[in-house]
């Protein structure tokens, strides 16, 4: 009897057994159980094994043929995908197709701005479009599973992976992560099939990875349960509720328990509390890393710890392939534990339709015009105008009436660097740099180019003399500074977040020329650059903007586009302020009037300058707050209106205000809804509870209205109950996390 007849017979028997009136079994579950019933233990363990498919492993063919592999990563292109898929489908006993994953983090071939910049758009619809377009490109090359979105809420810009998330706020990250999942998978639904033009998402890294001590990657974290649940977990819930097909463990331990072995995280919360059925895959070797963590005594114990925490697929850790069979045979691991893992894996493969359509058609669809246009839109909307001084009676930007510009700096013409971190498939030669874009005839600019520094860490000052010389014949200097792509991303943490190399010196020398300087920063994180910003006359913070960063910046510089980006993360004055974030607690001594170090009288008596919570060098405030960004117009906010000043938990409050565009340019504004609970378990001074990016024509007024469900004021208390308190509250509708006039309301019960 062939395997297919066995399979059909088992299915018929199962159908017969199910003929009695019982609870409806999901047809996919029925298919999964039917297939599972045919599998040997070795075949089940094979499904739980993911191997790297491009450069690490040899004899992949043989391992796949032996049923020892359930998934690969880093195999792209129809030819390679189908080579391995043919072996799995046609040369193994049950013909179970492979799952093939790839790090598609912010675009596939067309590269979009890094996720931190995508967070700066505050435009989830746009980000969903970018994810869907990314899925179109990736699936045209055989990719069906992407290790994205990363929803690690990051408050520490020293951490290299701050580039890969959507910033420091839980709500903004939740909204952006959810939008990305829906774009990738093509639906907002728990178990909806994922068609051939869409990919399965893998929300990561579960959990608390971004709280790594010292902003040092892979480092330990100490996260109180309430903070874990209030700050770090909600974006994962949001992504899973949108139907994310998979979720990835994080490398860190939480207070001593590494995530891959964390039963509380992976079973109590993910499975039992949330009821998630997403497939849980390790991070690269994070299972075998338990030995390096000093958590498991050896790799065998590591395998036991991982299966005990229901880590379902082992990405290149090899602990399941090496030890799981003997542990099941010896009874210390049950077949049920294995079956639970394999069910998740088979269900995801069925959601992707891999049993029906395992093979990739070779229809590469890269760099299409609509994809490039979309990438340009995202890069434009992610650009943040931080400063725009008025010179000769008008703001320096946009460059109206300017003819001669000097383009300089190590990021002005850096095709690879502007793509940012985590670029596997994007090709730098397709990048359009700021220099190339500004040379376009349509800009009306006469462009002179002198890099000054050839790469961001360059310390050779000789080129700066040439820039200073060239400045003499320029009307405006456009200085493109920032970080090479390699200085951000995984394992790229910096203890000093200033401009690398001699870029600060170059800014100083440009300032001394007396010519207007526009500083454009293209980096993978917020940088602590107060002096450079002080010396510049205008500042655009663009982060790494991807393939179309150049045209987007040219559009903003020339005024074709009005900047609408807002900071998704606080910009510190100096690294010593970290961690510094907007939704901090008040403390018992909030900073009132800080006396700064240079203002302290010599010999001042110990208690003569007051005591409150700030740093002597900087005060308590960052360089720029979360949510901040300027425009080419100005907006004025009317008084906040609230429909009820007394409410009960469960009521929905309507909070609104008028916003007027006072200028002569149509523009977008990001209205932000914040609340503060006045009395509770030391609540944040502000919390973002909503935002709307609204287009307001020049001179017009729009009314922005938020519905605040008071159940969203709940938080995790020390007794680990999640509830809202009766309390007085303040609420703002404001342009950033430090502005606005609040109104009060009270929750009475
Ligand atoms: C890496 C990263 C993870 C990535 C995986 C596969 O170490 O932590 O984000 O998806 O391995 O490359």
XYZ file of C-alpha atoms and ligand atoms in Angstrom:
761
model
C 0.000 0.000 0.000
C 1.531 3.340 -1.031
C 1.883 6.158 1.418
C -0.957 7.994 -0.251
C -3.355 5.035 0.158
C -2.306 4.769 3.822
C -2.952 8.446 4.208
C -6.416 8.230 2.577
C -7.359 5.161 4.624
C -6.339 6.931 7.835
C -8.371 9.932 6.754
C -11.441 7.759 6.082
C -11.063 6.041 9.448
C -10.735 9.374 11.131
C -13.810 10.696 9.310
C -15.747 7.597 10.369
C -14.640 8.072 13.950
C -15.728 11.667 13.725
C -19.146 10.763 12.317
C -20.664 10.740 15.801
C -22.138 14.129 16.792
C -19.086 15.739 18.408
C -17.536 19.160 18.577
C -16.753 20.550 15.131
C -13.054 19.928 14.373
C -11.458 22.519 12.190
C -10.797 20.833 8.816
C -7.161 21.906 8.938
C -6.801 20.337 12.357
C -8.372 17.208 11.020
C -5.896 17.098 8.164
C -3.047 17.745 10.569
C -4.107 14.953 12.929
C -4.587 12.589 10.047
C -1.091 13.243 8.745
C 0.374 13.159 12.227
C -1.084 9.700 12.765
C 1.019 8.412 9.887
C 4.317 9.916 10.989
C 7.128 8.118 12.746
C 8.916 9.770 15.654
C 11.933 10.407 13.410
C 9.732 12.144 10.826
C 8.127 14.277 13.520
C 11.507 15.348 14.870
C 12.588 16.117 11.308
C 9.741 18.606 11.017
C 11.031 20.402 14.107
C 14.458 20.911 12.603
C 15.257 24.061 10.594
C 18.632 24.233 8.842
C 20.470 27.060 7.175
C 20.377 26.427 3.472
C 23.005 28.642 1.874
C 26.393 28.338 3.539
C 26.422 26.428 6.827
C 25.299 22.894 6.193
C 26.562 20.317 3.700
C 24.613 17.284 2.442
C 21.288 19.080 2.802
C 19.898 16.882 0.042
C 20.657 13.763 2.013
C 19.271 15.148 5.266
C 16.063 16.289 3.588
C 15.705 12.964 1.783
C 16.115 11.184 5.127
C 13.202 13.193 6.536
C 15.449 15.046 8.987
C 14.530 18.591 7.885
C 11.231 20.449 8.151
C 12.397 23.932 7.215
C 15.276 25.850 5.733
C 16.346 29.454 5.878
C 18.265 31.562 3.387
C 17.197 29.611 0.318
C 15.754 31.994 -2.275
C 15.094 31.818 -5.999
C 12.698 29.367 -7.640
C 15.493 27.079 -8.807
C 17.038 26.529 -5.366
C 13.690 26.504 -3.579
C 12.327 23.892 -5.957
C 15.503 21.816 -5.820
C 15.034 21.217 -2.104
C 11.256 21.128 -2.300
C 11.317 18.347 -4.929
C 13.415 16.218 -2.614
C 11.058 16.800 0.308
C 7.860 16.286 -1.664
C 8.883 13.505 -4.036
C 11.698 11.645 -2.332
C 10.451 11.247 1.245
C 7.927 8.779 2.559
C 5.121 11.235 3.278
C 6.107 14.064 0.933
C 5.720 16.843 3.520
C 6.872 20.134 1.902
C 9.550 22.323 3.451
C 8.937 25.710 5.036
C 11.484 28.181 3.698
C 12.206 31.338 5.699
C 14.202 34.494 5.004
C 15.105 37.689 6.823
C 13.010 40.105 4.844
C 13.078 42.921 7.388
C 12.259 46.107 5.487
C 11.805 45.097 1.894
C 13.066 42.278 -0.315
C 14.692 43.746 -3.435
C 13.097 47.192 -3.177
C 14.302 48.296 0.245
C 12.029 50.479 2.378
C 13.273 52.646 5.249
C 14.395 50.674 8.297
C 11.478 49.797 10.609
C 12.462 52.574 13.038
C 11.942 55.017 10.171
C 8.695 53.292 9.265
C 7.620 53.980 12.844
C 8.441 57.644 12.200
C 5.746 57.787 9.501
C 2.982 57.218 12.102
C 1.084 55.915 9.058
C 0.052 52.262 9.515
C -1.871 52.130 6.253
C 1.263 53.100 4.353
C 3.329 50.530 6.251
C 0.766 47.835 5.543
C 1.037 48.697 1.829
C 4.827 48.428 2.016
C 4.597 45.015 3.677
C 2.174 43.775 1.026
C 4.430 45.046 -1.759
C 7.363 43.354 -0.049
C 5.437 40.090 0.032
C 4.779 40.441 -3.700
C 8.491 40.753 -4.432
C 9.546 38.031 -2.017
C 7.006 35.455 -3.181
C 8.055 36.105 -6.784
C 11.421 34.704 -5.694
C 10.084 31.699 -3.798
C 10.038 33.155 -0.277
C 6.886 32.280 1.697
C 7.938 32.949 5.312
C 9.684 36.096 6.584
C 11.296 36.699 9.991
C 9.489 39.974 10.499
C 8.043 42.208 12.018
C 10.267 42.822 14.980
C 8.096 44.405 17.675
C 10.640 44.776 20.440
C 9.806 48.065 22.177
C 13.219 49.748 22.335
C 14.110 52.529 24.737
C 17.886 52.285 24.386
C 19.507 53.673 21.209
C 22.838 52.100 22.172
C 21.230 48.765 21.206
C 21.961 48.118 17.541
C 18.577 46.512 16.923
C 16.695 49.689 17.786
C 16.868 50.060 13.986
C 14.660 47.012 13.461
C 11.695 47.959 15.614
C 9.189 50.810 15.615
C 10.636 52.752 18.551
C 10.010 53.223 22.253
C 6.263 53.155 22.531
C 4.088 50.100 23.094
C 0.990 51.475 21.352
C 2.811 52.775 18.244
C 4.745 49.511 17.980
C 1.541 47.494 18.334
C -0.196 49.446 15.572
C 2.783 49.227 13.212
C 3.474 45.570 13.920
C -0.157 44.665 13.301
C -0.193 46.634 10.036
C 2.926 44.814 8.850
C 1.468 41.384 9.625
C -1.718 42.190 7.726
C 0.302 43.454 4.763
C 2.517 40.378 4.676
C -0.273 37.820 5.076
C -3.005 39.574 3.132
C -5.626 39.271 5.838
C -6.427 40.327 9.386
C -7.547 36.976 10.677
C -6.243 34.243 12.957
C -6.183 31.259 10.629
C -6.932 32.699 7.193
C -5.085 30.936 4.379
C -2.020 32.817 3.154
C -2.124 32.884 -0.634
C 0.766 32.627 -3.079
C 1.332 36.407 -3.245
C 1.641 36.700 0.515
C 4.005 35.409 3.154
C 3.705 34.108 6.697
C 4.915 36.635 9.241
C 7.140 35.759 12.169
C 6.726 38.263 14.973
C 9.888 38.597 17.049
C 11.728 38.452 19.427
C 9.617 36.906 22.130
C 10.262 38.573 24.544
C 11.941 41.476 26.319
C 15.036 41.359 24.082
C 15.272 45.146 23.787
C 15.602 45.537 27.549
C 19.111 44.065 27.324
C 21.210 45.637 30.060
C 23.474 48.443 28.895
C 21.998 48.352 25.424
C 24.379 45.471 24.776
C 22.959 42.821 22.463
C 22.113 39.354 23.801
C 22.630 40.685 27.330
C 20.575 39.755 30.342
C 17.332 41.515 31.148
C 15.602 42.071 34.437
C 11.992 42.884 33.702
C 9.344 42.929 36.438
C 6.273 40.946 35.373
C 4.100 44.075 35.339
C 6.511 45.894 33.043
C 6.838 42.829 30.807
C 3.078 42.755 30.423
C 2.479 46.497 30.158
C 5.373 47.466 27.895
C 6.896 44.509 26.026
C 4.149 41.937 25.441
C 1.219 43.937 23.981
C 2.798 44.356 20.514
C 3.145 40.568 20.275
C -0.502 40.154 21.220
C -1.479 42.696 18.578
C 0.523 40.886 15.891
C -0.850 37.487 16.922
C -4.428 38.806 16.962
C -3.837 39.955 13.400
C -3.043 36.331 12.595
C 0.757 36.187 12.562
C 1.561 32.647 11.500
C 4.657 32.314 13.639
C 6.598 33.868 16.490
C 10.295 33.745 17.289
C 12.075 33.271 20.604
C 14.498 35.932 21.769
C 18.145 35.439 22.686
C 17.946 37.040 26.116
C 17.059 35.645 29.487
C 14.325 37.288 31.498
C 15.558 37.444 35.075
C 17.557 34.258 34.615
C 15.305 32.203 32.337
C 16.283 32.339 28.632
C 13.259 32.765 26.369
C 13.754 29.484 24.498
C 13.325 27.621 27.769
C 10.813 29.977 29.342
C 7.701 27.973 30.130
C 6.006 30.953 31.740
C 6.417 32.954 28.535
C 5.880 30.234 25.941
C 3.197 28.132 27.619
C 1.520 30.025 30.471
C 1.204 33.271 28.525
C 1.476 32.474 24.799
C -0.621 29.282 24.825
C -2.763 29.259 27.942
C -3.524 32.939 28.471
C -3.509 34.166 24.888
C -4.619 30.893 23.261
C -2.177 31.495 20.417
C -1.630 28.701 17.903
C 1.208 30.468 16.061
C 4.249 28.305 15.436
C 7.096 29.126 17.865
C 10.519 28.949 16.250
C 13.797 29.506 18.064
C 16.085 32.284 17.082
C 19.273 31.118 15.378
C 20.686 28.540 17.768
C 18.925 30.120 20.722
C 18.106 26.621 21.932
C 21.694 25.458 22.002
C 22.695 28.844 23.464
C 21.168 27.691 26.763
C 24.548 26.090 27.491
C 26.414 29.374 26.921
C 23.812 31.118 29.087
C 24.815 28.764 31.876
C 21.224 27.604 32.041
C 21.647 24.085 30.636
C 24.595 21.926 31.630
C 24.898 20.512 28.114
C 23.116 20.406 24.770
C 21.045 17.383 25.789
C 19.645 19.302 28.721
C 19.152 22.259 26.411
C 16.982 20.096 24.156
C 14.942 19.001 27.174
C 14.527 22.580 28.407
C 13.370 23.749 24.970
C 10.798 21.019 24.393
C 9.589 21.493 27.962
C 8.896 25.138 27.070
C 7.316 24.081 23.771
C 9.835 25.753 21.509
C 8.421 24.064 18.438
C 11.090 24.490 15.774
C 14.847 24.541 16.347
C 16.514 27.028 13.982
C 20.020 25.698 13.314
C 20.482 24.719 16.949
C 20.562 20.953 16.136
C 19.518 20.055 19.680
C 16.288 18.376 18.623
C 17.908 16.364 15.858
C 20.643 15.218 18.228
C 18.726 14.429 21.433
C 14.943 14.414 21.086
C 14.520 10.792 19.922
C 16.472 9.317 22.810
C 14.493 11.435 25.263
C 11.167 10.251 23.869
C 12.397 6.635 23.769
C 13.487 6.944 27.390
C 10.142 8.513 28.351
C 11.440 11.778 29.781
C 9.748 13.547 26.895
C 6.287 12.404 25.831
C 5.092 11.842 22.280
C 2.311 14.331 23.056
C 4.883 17.059 23.630
C 6.386 16.304 20.236
C 2.969 16.123 18.584
C 2.007 19.559 19.952
C 5.042 21.045 18.212
C 4.569 19.204 14.952
C 0.888 20.178 14.772
C 1.864 23.884 14.798
C 4.389 23.319 12.037
C 2.027 21.314 9.817
C -0.781 23.804 10.379
C 1.410 26.684 9.183
C 2.431 24.707 6.088
C -1.236 24.038 5.357
C -2.152 27.721 5.897
C 0.443 28.550 3.240
C -1.023 25.985 0.855
C 2.354 24.262 0.573
C 0.826 20.781 0.310
C -1.156 21.876 -2.732
C 1.440 24.281 -4.202
C 4.895 23.448 -2.846
C 6.847 24.814 -5.795
C 7.832 28.376 -6.602
C 7.110 29.750 -10.027
C 10.005 31.757 -11.344
C 8.344 35.115 -11.910
C 10.762 37.660 -10.386
C 8.983 40.956 -9.955
C 11.644 43.312 -8.595
C 11.970 47.093 -8.459
C 8.646 47.628 -10.227
C 7.719 51.292 -10.655
C 4.890 51.047 -8.143
C 7.245 49.468 -5.591
C 9.854 52.198 -6.042
C 7.182 54.892 -5.824
C 5.862 53.351 -2.621
C 9.392 53.171 -1.179
C 9.793 56.857 -2.010
C 6.546 57.689 -0.223
C 7.564 55.777 2.893
C 10.999 57.443 2.916
C 9.402 60.857 2.473
C 6.879 60.321 5.269
C 9.559 58.974 7.583
C 11.733 62.100 7.278
C 11.625 64.205 10.448
C 12.262 67.956 10.342
C 13.916 68.747 13.665
C 15.046 72.308 13.039
C 14.416 74.969 10.407
C 15.860 78.393 11.223
C 14.637 81.510 9.511
C 17.304 83.243 7.434
C 16.666 86.545 5.664
C 13.046 86.460 6.723
C 12.179 82.982 5.554
C 12.759 79.435 6.797
C 15.851 77.892 5.229
C 13.831 74.885 4.082
C 12.429 74.200 1.580
C 15.230 75.549 -0.626
C 13.186 78.210 -2.342
C 15.171 80.566 -4.572
C 18.435 78.730 -3.912
C 20.602 77.966 -6.945
C 24.023 76.759 -5.875
C 24.227 73.963 -3.321
C 27.289 72.184 -2.040
C 26.513 68.521 -1.350
C 28.932 66.928 1.091
C 29.268 64.258 3.768
C 29.864 60.494 3.844
C 26.182 59.612 3.361
C 25.546 61.880 0.358
C 26.373 59.217 -2.197
C 26.484 55.923 -0.278
C 24.238 53.456 -2.081
C 24.887 50.577 0.326
C 24.843 52.578 3.552
C 21.488 54.244 2.946
C 19.832 50.811 2.778
C 20.519 50.254 6.455
C 20.839 46.995 8.359
C 19.550 43.490 7.505
C 19.906 43.656 3.746
C 20.131 40.161 2.263
C 18.523 40.646 -1.138
C 18.382 44.396 -1.762
C 21.026 45.516 -4.233
C 22.918 48.778 -3.562
C 23.278 49.487 -7.262
C 19.541 50.128 -7.328
C 19.758 52.756 -4.599
C 19.260 56.349 -5.674
C 21.382 58.518 -3.421
C 20.710 62.116 -2.370
C 23.518 63.294 -4.651
C 22.041 61.490 -7.639
C 18.558 62.789 -6.888
C 19.692 66.383 -6.373
C 21.493 66.290 -9.717
C 18.141 65.632 -11.412
C 17.296 68.609 -13.674
C 13.868 68.947 -12.059
C 15.401 70.207 -8.830
C 16.603 73.404 -10.501
C 19.772 73.218 -8.419
C 23.386 73.681 -9.440
C 25.098 70.966 -7.451
C 28.755 70.842 -6.439
C 29.897 67.682 -4.685
C 32.771 67.305 -2.240
C 32.321 64.348 0.173
C 34.851 65.638 2.701
C 34.778 62.274 4.441
C 34.510 59.081 2.421
C 32.721 56.934 5.020
C 31.096 57.608 8.362
C 34.082 56.497 10.490
C 36.589 58.377 8.326
C 38.968 60.499 10.414
C 41.088 61.864 7.578
C 40.527 65.618 7.789
C 42.224 66.435 4.507
C 39.005 66.175 2.551
C 37.315 68.716 4.785
C 39.618 71.473 3.532
C 38.306 70.848 0.022
C 34.727 71.090 1.285
C 35.418 74.383 3.067
C 36.991 75.725 -0.096
C 34.043 74.659 -2.224
C 31.640 76.247 0.266
C 32.802 79.685 -0.815
C 30.848 79.423 -4.062
C 27.727 77.823 -2.631
C 24.515 79.447 -1.424
C 23.629 76.536 0.900
C 25.567 73.525 2.188
C 23.755 70.176 2.338
C 25.689 67.949 4.753
C 24.676 64.261 4.692
C 26.034 62.690 7.855
C 25.225 59.607 9.901
C 26.217 55.961 10.247
C 27.338 53.249 7.884
C 24.783 50.455 7.770
C 27.160 48.086 9.580
C 27.071 50.281 12.711
C 23.479 49.309 13.475
C 21.493 46.096 13.618
C 22.244 42.818 15.380
C 25.314 42.861 17.605
C 26.086 46.426 16.514
C 25.683 48.251 19.820
C 27.437 51.521 20.511
C 28.551 52.878 23.872
C 28.943 56.320 22.304
C 26.070 57.463 20.105
C 27.661 60.521 18.586
C 28.521 60.893 14.917
C 31.343 58.482 14.109
C 34.725 59.571 12.729
C 35.406 63.244 12.074
C 31.827 64.155 11.156
C 31.407 66.448 14.169
C 34.629 68.270 13.236
C 33.322 68.598 9.700
C 30.063 70.100 10.962
C 32.045 72.590 13.027
C 34.195 73.563 10.046
C 31.114 73.967 7.841
C 29.510 76.147 10.492
C 32.569 78.383 10.540
C 32.158 79.113 6.829
C 29.129 81.214 7.739
C 27.131 79.615 4.950
C 23.678 78.151 5.776
C 24.063 74.452 6.548
C 21.337 71.834 6.265
C 22.319 68.762 8.273
C 20.692 65.551 7.010
C 21.248 62.530 9.287
C 21.013 59.030 7.849
C 21.558 56.588 10.712
C 20.205 53.447 12.326
C 19.375 55.064 15.664
C 18.880 58.404 17.409
C 22.294 60.036 17.802
C 23.316 62.339 20.637
C 24.404 65.309 18.518
C 23.320 68.503 20.303
C 26.339 70.514 19.128
C 25.928 69.561 15.476
C 22.231 70.366 15.615
C 23.037 73.657 17.301
C 25.529 74.565 14.580
C 23.216 73.599 11.703
C 20.569 76.000 10.427
C 18.182 73.200 9.511
C 18.128 69.496 10.413
C 16.380 66.570 8.733
C 16.533 63.236 10.568
C 16.055 60.572 7.891
C 17.503 57.420 9.484
C 18.398 54.822 6.809
C 15.802 55.477 4.116
C 16.313 52.555 1.739
C 16.470 52.329 -2.056
C 14.656 55.608 -2.639
C 16.170 57.651 0.191
C 17.707 60.083 -2.296
C 14.591 61.096 -4.189
C 12.640 61.322 -0.947
C 15.182 63.700 0.568
C 15.346 65.729 -2.627
C 11.540 66.030 -2.556
C 11.646 67.313 1.025
C 14.645 69.610 0.507
C 13.153 71.240 -2.570
C 9.660 71.465 -1.140
C 7.981 68.976 -3.475
C 7.067 67.135 -0.265
C 6.293 68.549 3.159
C 8.003 66.626 6.005
C 5.521 64.804 8.262
C 7.755 62.380 10.168
C 7.569 62.372 13.967
C 10.111 60.845 16.344
C 9.195 57.252 17.266
C 11.887 57.353 19.922
C 13.351 59.982 22.237
C 16.552 61.710 21.113
C 18.900 61.998 24.098
C 21.286 64.918 24.620
C 24.041 62.535 25.551
C 24.483 58.823 26.032
C 24.615 59.297 29.795
C 20.912 60.129 29.833
C 19.991 56.617 28.665
C 17.503 55.184 29.444
C 15.433 58.259 28.731
C 11.946 57.886 27.326
C 8.739 59.897 27.349
C 6.482 57.575 29.344
C 8.666 57.603 32.460
C 7.358 57.648 36.014
C 7.039 60.926 37.857
C 9.355 59.929 40.774
C 8.959 61.451 44.238
C 11.123 64.423 43.215
C 10.236 65.341 39.635
C 12.668 67.778 38.096
C 11.383 71.278 38.606
C 14.017 73.909 37.902
C 17.276 72.029 37.344
C 20.418 73.978 38.240
C 22.946 72.849 35.674
C 26.532 72.017 36.452
C 27.990 75.189 34.966
C 25.514 77.299 36.929
C 26.429 75.928 40.332
C 28.311 78.588 42.318
C 31.814 77.605 43.284
C 31.785 76.309 46.858
C 27.997 76.038 46.886
C 26.799 74.510 50.189
C 25.549 70.927 49.935
C 21.811 71.608 49.980
C 21.766 75.039 48.399
C 20.776 74.042 44.866
C 17.719 71.929 45.520
C 17.151 68.233 44.934
C 15.151 66.688 42.150
C 15.481 64.041 39.487
C 17.830 65.252 36.713
C 21.398 65.197 35.472
C 23.688 68.143 36.295
C 25.086 68.273 32.736
C 21.784 68.175 30.859
C 18.784 68.690 33.113
C 15.991 66.113 32.819
C 14.936 66.721 29.265
C 16.097 64.995 26.071
C 17.294 66.797 22.965
C 13.938 66.109 21.286
C 10.945 64.249 22.760
C 9.042 61.256 21.447
C 6.451 62.337 18.870
C 8.302 65.531 17.910
C 8.656 66.790 14.352
C 8.193 70.047 12.451
C 6.541 70.840 9.134
C 6.768 73.489 6.437
C 3.708 74.988 7.981
C 2.564 75.491 11.570
C -0.423 73.994 13.319
C -2.391 75.448 16.177
C -4.419 73.254 18.494
C -7.695 74.404 19.953
C -8.776 73.492 23.487
C -9.327 69.791 24.092
C -13.008 68.886 24.453
C -14.181 65.808 26.340
C -17.776 64.612 26.322
C -17.780 63.365 29.930
C -15.572 64.409 32.827
C -16.825 61.536 34.972
C -16.901 57.985 33.671
C -16.927 54.378 34.750
C -14.606 51.664 33.506
C -16.130 50.441 30.269
C -17.401 53.833 29.164
C -16.039 55.261 25.954
C -14.944 58.890 26.130
C -14.917 61.143 23.089
C -11.944 63.487 23.171
C -11.485 66.031 20.411
C -9.984 69.323 19.372
C -9.661 71.580 16.355
C -6.325 71.750 14.576
C -5.630 74.626 12.210
C -3.011 74.727 9.480
C -1.827 78.320 9.879
C 0.546 78.302 6.940
C 0.467 78.412 3.176
C 1.283 74.746 2.517
C -1.109 71.818 2.639
C 0.422 69.421 5.148
C -0.056 66.373 7.362
C -0.107 66.589 11.135
C 0.147 63.700 13.603
C -2.319 64.393 16.370
C -1.364 62.353 19.429
C -3.685 61.356 22.269
C -1.983 61.027 25.654
C -3.340 60.252 29.096
C -1.910 60.411 32.592
C -3.383 58.626 35.595
C -2.914 60.930 38.562
C -2.946 58.292 41.284
C -2.169 54.619 40.921
C 0.800 52.345 41.140
C 3.151 55.127 40.021
C 1.864 55.562 36.517
C 3.770 57.223 33.622
C 3.630 60.991 33.224
C 2.128 60.374 29.797
C 0.988 57.362 27.791
C 0.138 57.350 24.090
C -3.390 55.957 23.655
C -4.108 57.005 20.080
C -2.876 58.988 17.098
C -4.186 60.215 13.787
C -2.172 61.435 10.837
C -4.430 63.996 9.232
C -4.062 66.067 6.068
C -4.986 69.701 6.646
C -5.145 72.081 3.678
C -3.414 75.436 4.082
C -5.477 77.800 6.223
C -8.070 75.145 7.055
C -9.197 73.688 10.365
C -10.101 70.065 11.005
C -11.650 68.528 14.083
C -9.800 65.468 15.319
C -11.775 63.150 17.558
C -10.604 60.127 19.508
C -12.745 57.511 21.209
C -11.006 56.395 24.364
C -12.332 53.109 25.731
C -11.638 53.472 29.430
C -10.873 49.747 29.598
C -7.648 50.723 27.792
C -6.611 52.517 30.975
C -6.103 49.144 32.623
C -2.596 48.157 33.609
C -0.889 45.309 35.389
C -0.763 45.860 39.132
C 1.743 44.485 41.593
C -0.767 41.749 42.454
C -0.679 40.780 38.763
C -4.238 41.744 38.071
C -4.885 43.770 34.955
C -7.464 46.457 35.699
C -8.162 50.170 35.541
C -8.272 52.153 38.767
C -10.733 54.774 39.861
C -8.626 57.912 39.609
C -8.386 61.398 38.186
C -6.767 61.548 34.768
C -5.342 64.173 32.472
C -5.587 63.876 28.727
C -3.953 65.728 25.871
C -4.291 65.932 22.136
C -0.873 67.242 21.228
C 1.807 67.411 18.507
C 4.320 65.558 20.698
C 4.797 63.988 24.126
C 5.802 67.197 25.892
C 3.343 69.724 24.403
C -0.297 70.590 24.855
C -2.734 71.662 27.527
C -4.515 68.802 29.291
C -8.106 68.483 30.397
C -9.153 66.317 33.307
C -11.605 63.468 33.700
C -12.272 60.967 36.452
C -12.926 57.272 36.441
C -15.232 56.761 39.399
C -15.333 52.960 39.520
C 19.300 36.268 13.833
C 18.299 37.242 14.400
C 16.886 36.994 13.955
C 16.913 36.439 12.548
C 17.525 35.051 12.636
C 17.654 34.389 11.257
O 20.281 35.961 14.777
O 18.281 37.426 15.810
O 16.175 38.226 14.076
O 15.613 36.376 12.010
O 18.792 35.064 13.265
O 18.642 35.045 10.517
